[in-house]
């Protein structure tokens, strides 16, 4: 039975019928009629169609492209290049450099900055076969800054901040933030809350920009700043929203605060089930206060009146064992109030259960998080 194919096919010169793909680059003749679609159109000069050649700087690296723009990206002002690519990571710079030769030439300074950034991290942390040397690390970062990388700006700003040179650090954070780097925006916002005089309004502005871009630490810091604010501008719903957003992004402290918001109904609808869920997630990722709270919650279940059936006794012993595990982890992390509750539960457990609980504690590993 003959069936039609979709989308319709087209015959080629060789007689074979193949599907055709949508072109990702418009032909030059189309740009002549509609020059406003070309971001680099020069209204004082007409664009003439050109065919790719091996000697042209703007020739595309892919043989599938039949036409390429006449402009040479490497001749663009470098401040325009930075607005486009300053926040690129190493993988993004590498991928963008493969688009065409002129774009590869334009991104050469940023590729060089990635090399200096890598060496700066090696000197800062003493990795890659080199000794720790903060002076050389800062020098490498600043060379990356000179070539326009916002990643280098953030690392150099952080090193300046750790060395006590806060003004230099804030200056580099601001430069990275203005170029659209979320980490730079986050660090700038946090820094403005720690200098004298404080500037909470501008800090919230930069934290909000980074939060909208998906930076989880900025989302947590924004929620914390809004939570600590007083007066009529305080918005608990907005605070809880950003706590929850950061918690969903894997930020442990935000998970703990989200659990508290659900527990007391502050900014979120009260839900003990959701509070317990987020408290356990924070506890499993090493938050000591969450481990204490979750252990106390489990101990309250384990210390209830005895049940009659054997199955109920086993389930009760399992709750007690879990409570001991979380309380012991909290105690080892410095939560002193975990000791007396843990000791009371241990007295109600068999020797085998106590030994098994301690074995679980000693083999316990934190789940990965984003903080």
Short mmCIF file of C-alpha atoms in Angstrom, two decimals:
data_model
loop_
_atom_site.label_atom_id
_atom_site.label_comp_id
_atom_site.label_asym_id
_atom_site.label_seq_id
_atom_site.Cartn_x
_atom_site.Cartn_y
_atom_site.Cartn_z
CA UNK A 1 0.00 0.00 0.00
CA UNK A 2 1.41 3.39 -1.00
CA UNK A 3 1.70 5.84 1.83
CA UNK A 4 2.72 9.50 1.79
CA UNK A 5 5.71 10.53 3.83
CA UNK A 6 5.82 13.62 6.05
CA UNK A 7 7.45 16.07 5.68
CA UNK A 8 7.43 16.01 1.83
CA UNK A 9 10.63 14.90 0.16
CA UNK A 10 12.59 16.69 -2.54
CA UNK A 11 14.45 15.24 -5.52
CA UNK A 12 18.16 15.97 -5.84
CA UNK A 13 20.35 16.17 -8.95
CA UNK A 14 21.48 12.57 -8.41
CA UNK A 15 17.90 11.34 -8.73
CA UNK A 16 17.60 10.29 -5.08
CA UNK A 17 14.80 11.62 -2.89
CA UNK A 18 15.86 12.92 0.51
CA UNK A 19 14.44 15.01 3.31
CA UNK A 20 15.70 18.56 3.60
CA UNK A 21 16.57 20.37 6.82
CA UNK A 22 15.65 23.90 7.82
CA UNK A 23 18.61 26.24 7.19
CA UNK A 24 20.08 27.80 10.34
CA UNK A 25 21.85 30.59 8.41
CA UNK A 26 19.90 32.81 6.05
CA UNK A 27 21.16 33.39 2.56
CA UNK A 28 22.74 36.75 1.81
CA UNK A 29 20.03 37.61 -0.72
CA UNK A 30 17.46 37.43 2.08
CA UNK A 31 19.51 39.79 4.21
CA UNK A 32 19.63 42.31 1.39
CA UNK A 33 15.87 42.63 1.40
CA UNK A 34 15.59 42.68 5.21
CA UNK A 35 18.77 44.24 6.63
CA UNK A 36 17.29 44.81 10.08
CA UNK A 37 17.61 41.06 10.78
CA UNK A 38 21.41 41.27 10.53
CA UNK A 39 22.80 42.57 13.86
CA UNK A 40 26.01 43.70 12.20
CA UNK A 41 24.42 45.40 9.19
CA UNK A 42 26.15 48.55 8.02
CA UNK A 43 23.50 50.83 6.48
CA UNK A 44 26.11 52.87 4.65
CA UNK A 45 27.38 49.88 2.72
CA UNK A 46 25.51 47.28 0.70
CA UNK A 47 26.04 43.61 1.48
CA UNK A 48 26.99 41.55 -1.53
CA UNK A 49 26.53 37.80 -1.57
CA UNK A 50 29.78 35.89 -1.22
CA UNK A 51 30.55 32.24 -1.61
CA UNK A 52 32.82 30.55 0.93
CA UNK A 53 36.50 30.23 0.13
CA UNK A 54 39.39 28.71 2.03
CA UNK A 55 41.24 32.04 2.23
CA UNK A 56 38.34 34.08 3.65
CA UNK A 57 38.50 34.90 7.35
CA UNK A 58 34.73 34.64 7.66
CA UNK A 59 34.37 31.27 5.93
CA UNK A 60 32.37 28.72 7.89
CA UNK A 61 34.16 25.64 9.17
CA UNK A 62 31.25 23.35 8.22
CA UNK A 63 31.00 22.29 4.58
CA UNK A 64 27.22 22.03 4.90
CA UNK A 65 26.82 25.82 5.08
CA UNK A 66 26.49 27.27 1.56
CA UNK A 67 26.65 30.91 2.61
CA UNK A 68 28.32 32.83 5.41
CA UNK A 69 28.19 36.37 6.64
CA UNK A 70 30.52 38.86 5.04
CA UNK A 71 31.54 40.42 8.36
CA UNK A 72 34.71 39.45 10.22
CA UNK A 73 33.80 38.87 13.88
CA UNK A 74 37.43 39.35 14.93
CA UNK A 75 37.17 43.01 13.82
CA UNK A 76 34.33 43.74 16.25
CA UNK A 77 35.14 46.03 19.21
CA UNK A 78 36.29 43.83 22.06
CA UNK A 79 33.77 45.31 24.50
CA UNK A 80 31.01 43.88 22.27
CA UNK A 81 32.75 40.49 22.27
CA UNK A 82 32.86 40.63 26.08
CA UNK A 83 29.15 41.41 26.34
CA UNK A 84 28.51 38.25 24.33
CA UNK A 85 31.12 35.84 25.67
CA UNK A 86 32.74 37.17 28.87
CA UNK A 87 30.80 34.72 31.05
CA UNK A 88 31.66 31.68 28.90
CA UNK A 89 33.17 28.65 30.59
CA UNK A 90 36.02 26.69 29.01
CA UNK A 91 33.64 24.26 27.29
CA UNK A 92 31.55 27.14 25.92
CA UNK A 93 34.64 28.96 24.63
CA UNK A 94 35.85 25.81 22.91
CA UNK A 95 32.47 25.12 21.31
CA UNK A 96 32.05 28.74 20.16
CA UNK A 97 35.54 28.78 18.66
CA UNK A 98 34.49 26.02 16.28
CA UNK A 99 31.69 28.05 14.67
CA UNK A 100 33.90 29.76 12.09
CA UNK A 101 37.43 31.08 11.72
CA UNK A 102 36.61 34.73 12.38
CA UNK A 103 34.73 33.84 15.57
CA UNK A 104 37.66 31.64 16.57
CA UNK A 105 40.01 34.62 16.11
CA UNK A 106 37.69 36.89 18.07
CA UNK A 107 37.65 34.50 21.05
CA UNK A 108 41.43 34.00 21.20
CA UNK A 109 41.86 36.31 24.27
CA UNK A 110 39.18 34.38 26.16
CA UNK A 111 40.85 31.06 25.34
CA UNK A 112 44.08 32.49 26.71
CA UNK A 113 42.24 33.66 29.85
CA UNK A 114 41.08 30.06 30.46
CA UNK A 115 44.73 28.97 30.58
CA UNK A 116 45.60 31.67 33.12
CA UNK A 117 42.49 30.79 35.13
CA UNK A 118 43.51 27.14 35.30
CA UNK A 119 47.02 28.02 36.45
CA UNK A 120 45.62 30.47 39.00
CA UNK A 121 43.53 27.71 40.57
CA UNK A 122 46.55 25.43 40.65
CA UNK A 123 48.66 28.01 42.46
CA UNK A 124 45.83 28.91 44.84
CA UNK A 125 45.13 25.34 45.95
CA UNK A 126 48.56 23.78 45.39
CA UNK A 127 47.37 21.33 42.76
CA UNK A 128 48.69 20.01 39.47
CA UNK A 129 52.25 19.52 40.70
CA UNK A 130 52.80 23.13 41.87
CA UNK A 131 53.21 24.53 45.37
CA UNK A 132 50.62 26.84 46.86
CA UNK A 133 51.51 30.42 46.00
CA UNK A 134 48.84 33.09 46.40
CA UNK A 135 50.96 35.77 44.74
CA UNK A 136 51.33 33.73 41.56
CA UNK A 137 47.67 32.74 41.76
CA UNK A 138 46.58 36.37 41.88
CA UNK A 139 48.94 37.26 39.03
CA UNK A 140 47.46 34.49 36.88
CA UNK A 141 43.90 35.52 37.70
CA UNK A 142 44.64 39.16 36.84
CA UNK A 143 46.05 38.11 33.47
CA UNK A 144 42.76 36.33 32.85
CA UNK A 145 40.91 39.48 33.96
CA UNK A 146 42.89 41.56 31.47
CA UNK A 147 41.60 39.27 28.71
CA UNK A 148 37.99 39.73 29.79
CA UNK A 149 36.98 36.51 31.55
CA UNK A 150 34.38 37.07 34.29
CA UNK A 151 35.39 33.73 35.82
CA UNK A 152 38.86 35.16 36.41
CA UNK A 153 37.30 38.37 37.77
CA UNK A 154 35.33 36.42 40.38
CA UNK A 155 38.34 34.32 41.44
CA UNK A 156 40.62 37.35 41.62
CA UNK A 157 37.98 39.27 43.57
CA UNK A 158 37.62 36.40 46.03
CA UNK A 159 41.39 36.24 46.53
CA UNK A 160 41.54 40.01 47.08
CA UNK A 161 38.71 39.68 49.62
CA UNK A 162 40.53 36.90 51.49
CA UNK A 163 43.68 39.03 51.55
CA UNK A 164 41.75 41.86 53.20
CA UNK A 165 41.67 44.10 50.10
CA UNK A 166 37.91 44.46 50.04
CA UNK A 167 37.69 47.47 47.72
CA UNK A 168 39.69 45.71 45.00
CA UNK A 169 37.59 42.59 45.45
CA UNK A 170 34.30 44.48 45.22
CA UNK A 171 35.56 46.30 42.14
CA UNK A 172 36.20 43.02 40.32
CA UNK A 173 32.89 41.56 41.52
CA UNK A 174 31.11 44.61 40.16
CA UNK A 175 32.87 44.34 36.81
CA UNK A 176 31.85 40.68 36.49
CA UNK A 177 28.31 41.46 37.67
CA UNK A 178 27.83 44.21 35.09
CA UNK A 179 28.88 41.74 32.38
CA UNK A 180 26.11 39.41 33.53
CA UNK A 181 28.03 36.80 35.53
CA UNK A 182 25.67 35.27 38.17
CA UNK A 183 28.54 34.33 40.52
CA UNK A 184 29.87 37.89 40.33
CA UNK A 185 26.40 39.28 41.01
CA UNK A 186 25.97 36.95 43.99
CA UNK A 187 29.38 37.79 45.48
CA UNK A 188 28.82 41.50 44.95
CA UNK A 189 25.46 41.32 46.72
CA UNK A 190 26.93 39.43 49.68
CA UNK A 191 29.91 41.81 49.86
CA UNK A 192 27.66 44.88 49.99
CA UNK A 193 26.03 43.38 53.09
CA UNK A 194 29.40 43.06 54.85
CA UNK A 195 31.03 46.43 54.19
CA UNK A 196 30.67 49.66 56.12
CA UNK A 197 28.34 51.35 55.39
CA UNK A 198 25.91 48.62 54.40
CA UNK A 199 23.97 48.93 51.16
CA UNK A 200 21.08 46.45 51.46
CA UNK A 201 19.06 47.89 48.57
CA UNK A 202 21.81 47.47 46.00
CA UNK A 203 22.72 44.11 47.53
CA UNK A 204 19.17 42.85 47.04
CA UNK A 205 19.20 44.18 43.46
CA UNK A 206 22.27 42.11 42.51
CA UNK A 207 21.16 39.05 44.49
CA UNK A 208 17.81 39.16 42.70
CA UNK A 209 19.51 39.27 39.27
CA UNK A 210 21.67 36.26 40.15
CA UNK A 211 18.67 34.43 41.63
CA UNK A 212 16.59 34.89 38.48
CA UNK A 213 19.55 33.48 36.52
CA UNK A 214 19.35 30.30 38.64
CA UNK A 215 22.29 30.82 41.05
CA UNK A 216 21.23 28.76 44.08
CA UNK A 217 23.53 30.45 46.59
CA UNK A 218 22.17 33.83 45.52
CA UNK A 219 18.63 32.49 45.92
CA UNK A 220 19.40 31.45 49.50
CA UNK A 221 21.17 34.72 50.32
CA UNK A 222 18.30 36.72 48.83
CA UNK A 223 15.77 34.81 50.94
CA UNK A 224 17.95 35.24 54.04
CA UNK A 225 18.28 38.99 53.43
CA UNK A 226 14.53 39.38 52.93
CA UNK A 227 13.88 37.26 56.02
CA UNK A 228 16.11 39.42 58.21
CA UNK A 229 14.63 42.69 56.99
CA UNK A 230 12.12 44.50 59.19
CA UNK A 231 9.27 46.89 58.58
CA UNK A 232 6.43 47.02 56.06
CA UNK A 233 8.61 45.86 53.14
CA UNK A 234 9.12 42.42 54.69
CA UNK A 235 7.47 39.76 52.53
CA UNK A 236 7.38 36.27 54.01
CA UNK A 237 5.84 34.74 50.88
CA UNK A 238 8.70 36.07 48.73
CA UNK A 239 11.20 34.87 51.33
CA UNK A 240 9.78 31.35 51.43
CA UNK A 241 9.60 31.24 47.62
CA UNK A 242 13.34 31.80 47.28
CA UNK A 243 14.13 29.38 50.14
CA UNK A 244 12.14 26.73 48.31
CA UNK A 245 13.75 27.58 44.96
CA UNK A 246 17.25 27.23 46.45
CA UNK A 247 16.27 24.02 48.24
CA UNK A 248 15.04 22.51 44.98
CA UNK A 249 18.40 23.50 43.49
CA UNK A 250 20.22 21.42 46.13
CA UNK A 251 21.30 24.10 48.63
CA UNK A 252 21.38 22.40 52.04
CA UNK A 253 20.82 25.44 54.27
CA UNK A 254 17.81 26.36 52.16
CA UNK A 255 16.42 22.84 52.66
CA UNK A 256 16.59 23.32 56.43
CA UNK A 257 14.95 26.75 56.29
CA UNK A 258 12.28 25.46 53.91
CA UNK A 259 11.48 22.71 56.42
CA UNK A 260 11.08 25.33 59.14
CA UNK A 261 8.79 27.43 56.91
CA UNK A 262 6.57 24.41 56.26
CA UNK A 263 6.65 23.44 59.93
CA UNK A 264 5.36 26.76 61.27
CA UNK A 265 3.48 27.89 58.14
CA UNK A 266 5.64 30.97 57.58
CA UNK A 267 5.29 32.08 53.95
CA UNK A 268 4.13 28.58 52.95
CA UNK A 269 1.05 26.55 53.79
CA UNK A 270 1.74 24.58 56.94
CA UNK A 271 2.53 20.94 56.18
CA UNK A 272 4.26 18.64 58.68
CA UNK A 273 4.73 16.03 55.96
CA UNK A 274 6.64 18.43 53.69
CA UNK A 275 8.53 19.79 56.68
CA UNK A 276 9.71 16.29 57.54
CA UNK A 277 10.65 15.60 53.90
CA UNK A 278 12.88 18.69 53.60
CA UNK A 279 14.33 18.20 57.09
CA UNK A 280 15.40 14.66 56.17
CA UNK A 281 16.92 15.86 52.87
CA UNK A 282 18.98 18.44 54.74
CA UNK A 283 19.99 15.87 57.36
CA UNK A 284 21.09 13.37 54.72
CA UNK A 285 23.34 16.06 53.25
CA UNK A 286 25.16 16.78 56.48
CA UNK A 287 23.26 19.70 58.05
CA UNK A 288 23.84 19.15 61.80
CA UNK A 289 20.78 21.07 63.03
CA UNK A 290 18.61 19.16 60.55
CA UNK A 291 20.09 15.89 61.81
CA UNK A 292 19.20 16.92 65.38
CA UNK A 293 15.66 17.96 64.44
CA UNK A 294 15.05 14.84 62.35
CA UNK A 295 16.49 12.62 65.08
CA UNK A 296 14.22 14.23 67.68
CA UNK A 297 11.25 13.72 65.36
CA UNK A 298 12.05 10.04 64.98
CA UNK A 299 12.70 9.63 68.71
CA UNK A 300 9.27 11.03 69.52
CA UNK A 301 7.82 8.22 67.43
CA UNK A 302 10.09 5.61 68.98
CA UNK A 303 9.33 6.66 72.57
CA UNK A 304 5.57 6.29 72.23
CA UNK A 305 3.70 3.59 74.14
CA UNK A 306 4.56 -0.02 73.27
CA UNK A 307 2.49 -1.84 70.70
CA UNK A 308 1.10 -5.34 71.12
CA UNK A 309 2.15 -7.11 67.93
CA UNK A 310 5.67 -8.31 67.17
CA UNK A 311 5.65 -6.44 63.85
CA UNK A 312 4.90 -3.20 65.65
CA UNK A 313 7.84 -3.83 68.01
CA UNK A 314 10.17 -4.34 65.04
CA UNK A 315 8.99 -1.15 63.36
CA UNK A 316 9.37 0.73 66.64
CA UNK A 317 12.94 -0.58 67.04
CA UNK A 318 13.70 0.56 63.47
CA UNK A 319 12.49 4.09 64.29
CA UNK A 320 14.66 4.13 67.38
CA UNK A 321 17.68 2.95 65.40
CA UNK A 322 17.23 5.69 62.81
CA UNK A 323 16.79 8.24 65.59
CA UNK A 324 20.05 7.12 67.20
CA UNK A 325 21.88 7.37 63.87
CA UNK A 326 20.80 10.97 63.22
CA UNK A 327 21.28 12.04 66.85
CA UNK A 328 24.78 10.54 66.95
CA UNK A 329 25.68 12.30 63.70
CA UNK A 330 24.39 15.58 65.15
CA UNK A 331 26.32 15.01 68.37
CA UNK A 332 29.55 14.36 66.48
CA UNK A 333 28.94 17.60 64.56
CA UNK A 334 28.77 19.54 67.82
CA UNK A 335 25.06 19.54 68.70
CA UNK A 336 25.30 18.95 72.46
CA UNK A 337 21.55 18.57 73.03
CA UNK A 338 21.58 15.35 70.99
CA UNK A 339 23.50 13.39 73.67
CA UNK A 340 20.86 13.06 76.44
CA UNK A 341 18.04 12.06 74.04
CA UNK A 342 20.29 9.55 72.29
CA UNK A 343 21.31 7.95 75.62
CA UNK A 344 17.68 7.54 76.68
CA UNK A 345 16.86 5.75 73.42
CA UNK A 346 19.96 3.52 73.65
CA UNK A 347 18.81 2.22 77.05
CA UNK A 348 15.61 0.93 75.45
CA UNK A 349 17.40 -0.93 72.64
CA UNK A 350 18.98 -4.37 72.57
CA UNK A 351 22.76 -4.79 72.39
CA UNK A 352 22.51 -5.96 68.79
CA UNK A 353 20.45 -2.92 67.79
CA UNK A 354 22.86 -0.54 69.52
CA UNK A 355 25.87 -2.08 67.78
CA UNK A 356 24.10 -2.02 64.43
CA UNK A 357 23.18 1.65 64.89
CA UNK A 358 26.81 2.58 65.62
CA UNK A 359 27.90 0.59 62.55
CA UNK A 360 25.49 2.61 60.43
CA UNK A 361 26.86 5.85 61.87
CA UNK A 362 30.48 4.90 61.18
CA UNK A 363 29.71 3.91 57.57
CA UNK A 364 27.41 6.88 56.89
CA UNK A 365 28.21 9.13 53.91
CA UNK A 366 26.63 12.49 53.11
CA UNK A 367 24.63 12.86 49.92
CA UNK A 368 25.98 15.38 47.37
CA UNK A 369 24.72 18.95 47.52
CA UNK A 370 25.28 22.24 45.71
CA UNK A 371 26.75 24.23 48.62
#
